[in-house]
Amino acid sequence: KESEEELNIAETRRFRGLAARANYLAQDRPDIQFAAKELCRNMAVPKMDDWDNMKRLGRYLVKNPAMKIIIEGTVEEMMVEVYADSDWAGCVRTRRSTSGGLVVVGGGCVKS
């Protein structure tokens, strides 16, 4: 069950700052992009559950402070693949949509 308790003004300000930072970090961290997107989706009126999710992301980042993308192979094997998808009204609570894309070079994700 979701907590409907909203954060106070100071907590909301802190949540928004951390969500913006997560969004910035997610530009080149595919492992946290979904979590950052979901946190940013709730920036307008964050709830206690959103704060719990923020703490979960923080714990993940403490354990995994860096990520490497390793692309192996020869130039001939460096095929570029691009994927795109949309989930119309996929969020059960807000009915908001999510769109995404992925660029893969030589089997390694370089942009998402």
Short mmCIF file of the C-alpha atoms (twelve columns), coordinates in Angstrom:
data_MODEL
# 
_entry.id   MODEL 
# 
loop_
_atom_site.group_PDB 
_atom_site.id 
_atom_site.type_symbol 
_atom_site.label_atom_id 
_atom_site.label_alt_id 
_atom_site.label_comp_id 
_atom_site.label_asym_id 
_atom_site.label_seq_id 
_atom_site.Cartn_x 
_atom_site.Cartn_y 
_atom_site.Cartn_z 
_atom_site.pdbx_PDB_model_num 
ATOM 1   C CA . LYS A 1   0.000  0.000  0.000   1 
ATOM 2   C CA . GLU A 2   1.313  3.447  -0.906  1 
ATOM 3   C CA . SER A 3   1.802  6.088  1.770   1 
ATOM 4   C CA . GLU A 4   -0.220 9.199  0.998   1 
ATOM 5   C CA . GLU A 5   1.678  11.310 3.558   1 
ATOM 6   C CA . GLU A 6   3.330  14.257 1.801   1 
ATOM 7   C CA . LEU A 7   6.795  15.525 2.716   1 
ATOM 8   C CA . ASN A 8   7.066  18.852 4.527   1 
ATOM 9   C CA . ILE A 9   8.475  21.940 2.764   1 
ATOM 10  C CA . ALA A 10  12.119 21.361 3.774   1 
ATOM 11  C CA . GLU A 11  11.979 17.660 2.885   1 
ATOM 12  C CA . THR A 12  10.309 18.485 -0.441  1 
ATOM 13  C CA . ARG A 13  13.072 20.957 -1.305  1 
ATOM 14  C CA . ARG A 14  15.720 18.363 -0.420  1 
ATOM 15  C CA . PHE A 15  13.898 15.653 -2.386  1 
ATOM 16  C CA . ARG A 16  13.718 17.855 -5.489  1 
ATOM 17  C CA . GLY A 17  17.424 18.666 -5.304  1 
ATOM 18  C CA . LEU A 18  18.361 15.007 -4.946  1 
ATOM 19  C CA . ALA A 19  15.987 13.970 -7.747  1 
ATOM 20  C CA . ALA A 20  17.568 16.573 -10.044 1 
ATOM 21  C CA . ARG A 21  21.025 15.272 -9.144  1 
ATOM 22  C CA . ALA A 22  19.896 11.679 -9.837  1 
ATOM 23  C CA . ASN A 23  18.558 12.807 -13.206 1 
ATOM 24  C CA . TYR A 24  21.917 14.419 -14.006 1 
ATOM 25  C CA . LEU A 25  23.847 11.287 -13.001 1 
ATOM 26  C CA . ALA A 26  21.497 9.099  -15.032 1 
ATOM 27  C CA . GLN A 27  22.624 10.680 -18.316 1 
ATOM 28  C CA . ASP A 28  25.493 8.208  -18.538 1 
ATOM 29  C CA . ARG A 29  24.405 5.620  -15.975 1 
ATOM 30  C CA . PRO A 30  21.864 3.281  -17.634 1 
ATOM 31  C CA . ASP A 31  21.658 1.309  -14.392 1 
ATOM 32  C CA . ILE A 32  19.882 4.165  -12.578 1 
ATOM 33  C CA . GLN A 33  17.905 5.789  -15.408 1 
ATOM 34  C CA . PHE A 34  14.582 4.169  -14.587 1 
ATOM 35  C CA . ALA A 35  14.855 4.961  -10.881 1 
ATOM 36  C CA . ALA A 36  15.814 8.584  -11.610 1 
ATOM 37  C CA . LYS A 37  12.903 8.960  -14.023 1 
ATOM 38  C CA . GLU A 38  10.440 7.659  -11.456 1 
ATOM 39  C CA . LEU A 39  11.815 9.982  -8.772  1 
ATOM 40  C CA . CYS A 40  11.592 13.006 -11.082 1 
ATOM 41  C CA . ARG A 41  8.052  12.049 -11.999 1 
ATOM 42  C CA . ASN A 42  7.050  12.658 -8.373  1 
ATOM 43  C CA . MET A 43  8.896  15.961 -7.813  1 
ATOM 44  C CA . ALA A 44  5.738  18.097 -7.749  1 
ATOM 45  C CA . VAL A 45  4.223  16.480 -4.654  1 
ATOM 46  C CA . PRO A 46  6.622  13.908 -3.194  1 
ATOM 47  C CA . LYS A 47  5.286  11.427 -0.667  1 
ATOM 48  C CA . MET A 48  6.999  9.376  2.043   1 
ATOM 49  C CA . ASP A 49  7.200  6.383  -0.332  1 
ATOM 50  C CA . ASP A 50  9.086  8.553  -2.819  1 
ATOM 51  C CA . TRP A 51  11.567 9.473  -0.075  1 
ATOM 52  C CA . ASP A 52  12.023 5.754  0.678   1 
ATOM 53  C CA . ASN A 53  12.760 5.168  -3.017  1 
ATOM 54  C CA . MET A 54  15.277 8.028  -2.955  1 
ATOM 55  C CA . LYS A 55  17.058 6.409  -0.013  1 
ATOM 56  C CA . ARG A 56  17.113 3.096  -1.883  1 
ATOM 57  C CA . LEU A 57  18.790 4.770  -4.872  1 
ATOM 58  C CA . GLY A 58  21.271 6.462  -2.535  1 
ATOM 59  C CA . ARG A 59  22.218 3.117  -0.967  1 
ATOM 60  C CA . TYR A 60  22.674 1.623  -4.449  1 
ATOM 61  C CA . LEU A 61  24.958 4.483  -5.486  1 
ATOM 62  C CA . VAL A 62  27.065 4.118  -2.326  1 
ATOM 63  C CA . LYS A 63  27.622 0.440  -3.177  1 
ATOM 64  C CA . ASN A 64  28.086 1.143  -6.910  1 
ATOM 65  C CA . PRO A 65  29.770 4.563  -7.209  1 
ATOM 66  C CA . ALA A 66  30.958 4.082  -10.795 1 
ATOM 67  C CA . MET A 67  29.986 2.164  -13.907 1 
ATOM 68  C CA . LYS A 68  32.048 1.267  -16.949 1 
ATOM 69  C CA . ILE A 69  30.778 0.616  -20.440 1 
ATOM 70  C CA . ILE A 70  33.178 -1.745 -22.176 1 
ATOM 71  C CA . ILE A 71  32.911 -2.242 -25.918 1 
ATOM 72  C CA . GLU A 72  35.010 -5.037 -27.352 1 
ATOM 73  C CA . GLY A 73  35.562 -6.126 -30.920 1 
ATOM 74  C CA . THR A 74  37.032 -4.970 -34.172 1 
ATOM 75  C CA . VAL A 75  35.887 -2.044 -36.275 1 
ATOM 76  C CA . GLU A 76  34.144 -4.467 -38.618 1 
ATOM 77  C CA . GLU A 77  32.067 -5.809 -35.711 1 
ATOM 78  C CA . MET A 78  30.993 -2.361 -34.526 1 
ATOM 79  C CA . MET A 79  27.452 -2.480 -35.807 1 
ATOM 80  C CA . VAL A 80  25.239 0.354  -34.518 1 
ATOM 81  C CA . GLU A 81  21.742 -0.627 -33.411 1 
ATOM 82  C CA . VAL A 82  19.048 1.817  -32.296 1 
ATOM 83  C CA . TYR A 83  15.875 0.853  -30.443 1 
ATOM 84  C CA . ALA A 84  12.890 2.971  -29.396 1 
ATOM 85  C CA . ASP A 85  9.705  2.215  -27.497 1 
ATOM 86  C CA . SER A 86  6.793  3.938  -25.766 1 
ATOM 87  C CA . ASP A 87  4.510  2.878  -22.952 1 
ATOM 88  C CA . TRP A 88  1.331  4.909  -23.310 1 
ATOM 89  C CA . ALA A 89  -0.292 5.647  -19.937 1 
ATOM 90  C CA . GLY A 90  1.897  2.990  -18.325 1 
ATOM 91  C CA . CYS A 91  1.943  4.462  -14.806 1 
ATOM 92  C CA . VAL A 92  -1.039 2.990  -12.974 1 
ATOM 93  C CA . ARG A 93  -1.249 5.887  -10.508 1 
ATOM 94  C CA . THR A 94  -0.849 8.897  -12.829 1 
ATOM 95  C CA . ARG A 95  -1.545 7.332  -16.271 1 
ATOM 96  C CA . ARG A 96  1.557  9.125  -17.618 1 
ATOM 97  C CA . SER A 97  3.463  7.768  -20.571 1 
ATOM 98  C CA . THR A 98  7.108  6.786  -20.828 1 
ATOM 99  C CA . SER A 99  9.225  6.841  -23.962 1 
ATOM 100 C CA . GLY A 100 12.723 5.525  -24.296 1 
ATOM 101 C CA . GLY A 101 15.515 4.754  -26.703 1 
ATOM 102 C CA . LEU A 102 18.744 2.835  -26.752 1 
ATOM 103 C CA . VAL A 103 21.885 3.016  -28.894 1 
ATOM 104 C CA . VAL A 104 24.039 -0.104 -28.933 1 
ATOM 105 C CA . VAL A 105 27.492 -0.238 -30.563 1 
ATOM 106 C CA . GLY A 106 29.225 -3.586 -30.857 1 
ATOM 107 C CA . GLY A 107 26.907 -5.119 -28.262 1 
ATOM 108 C CA . GLY A 108 27.514 -2.397 -25.639 1 
ATOM 109 C CA . CYS A 109 24.962 0.244  -24.669 1 
ATOM 110 C CA . VAL A 110 26.449 3.696  -25.290 1 
ATOM 111 C CA . LYS A 111 23.320 5.862  -24.914 1 
ATOM 112 C CA . SER A 112 19.863 5.319  -23.521 1 
# 
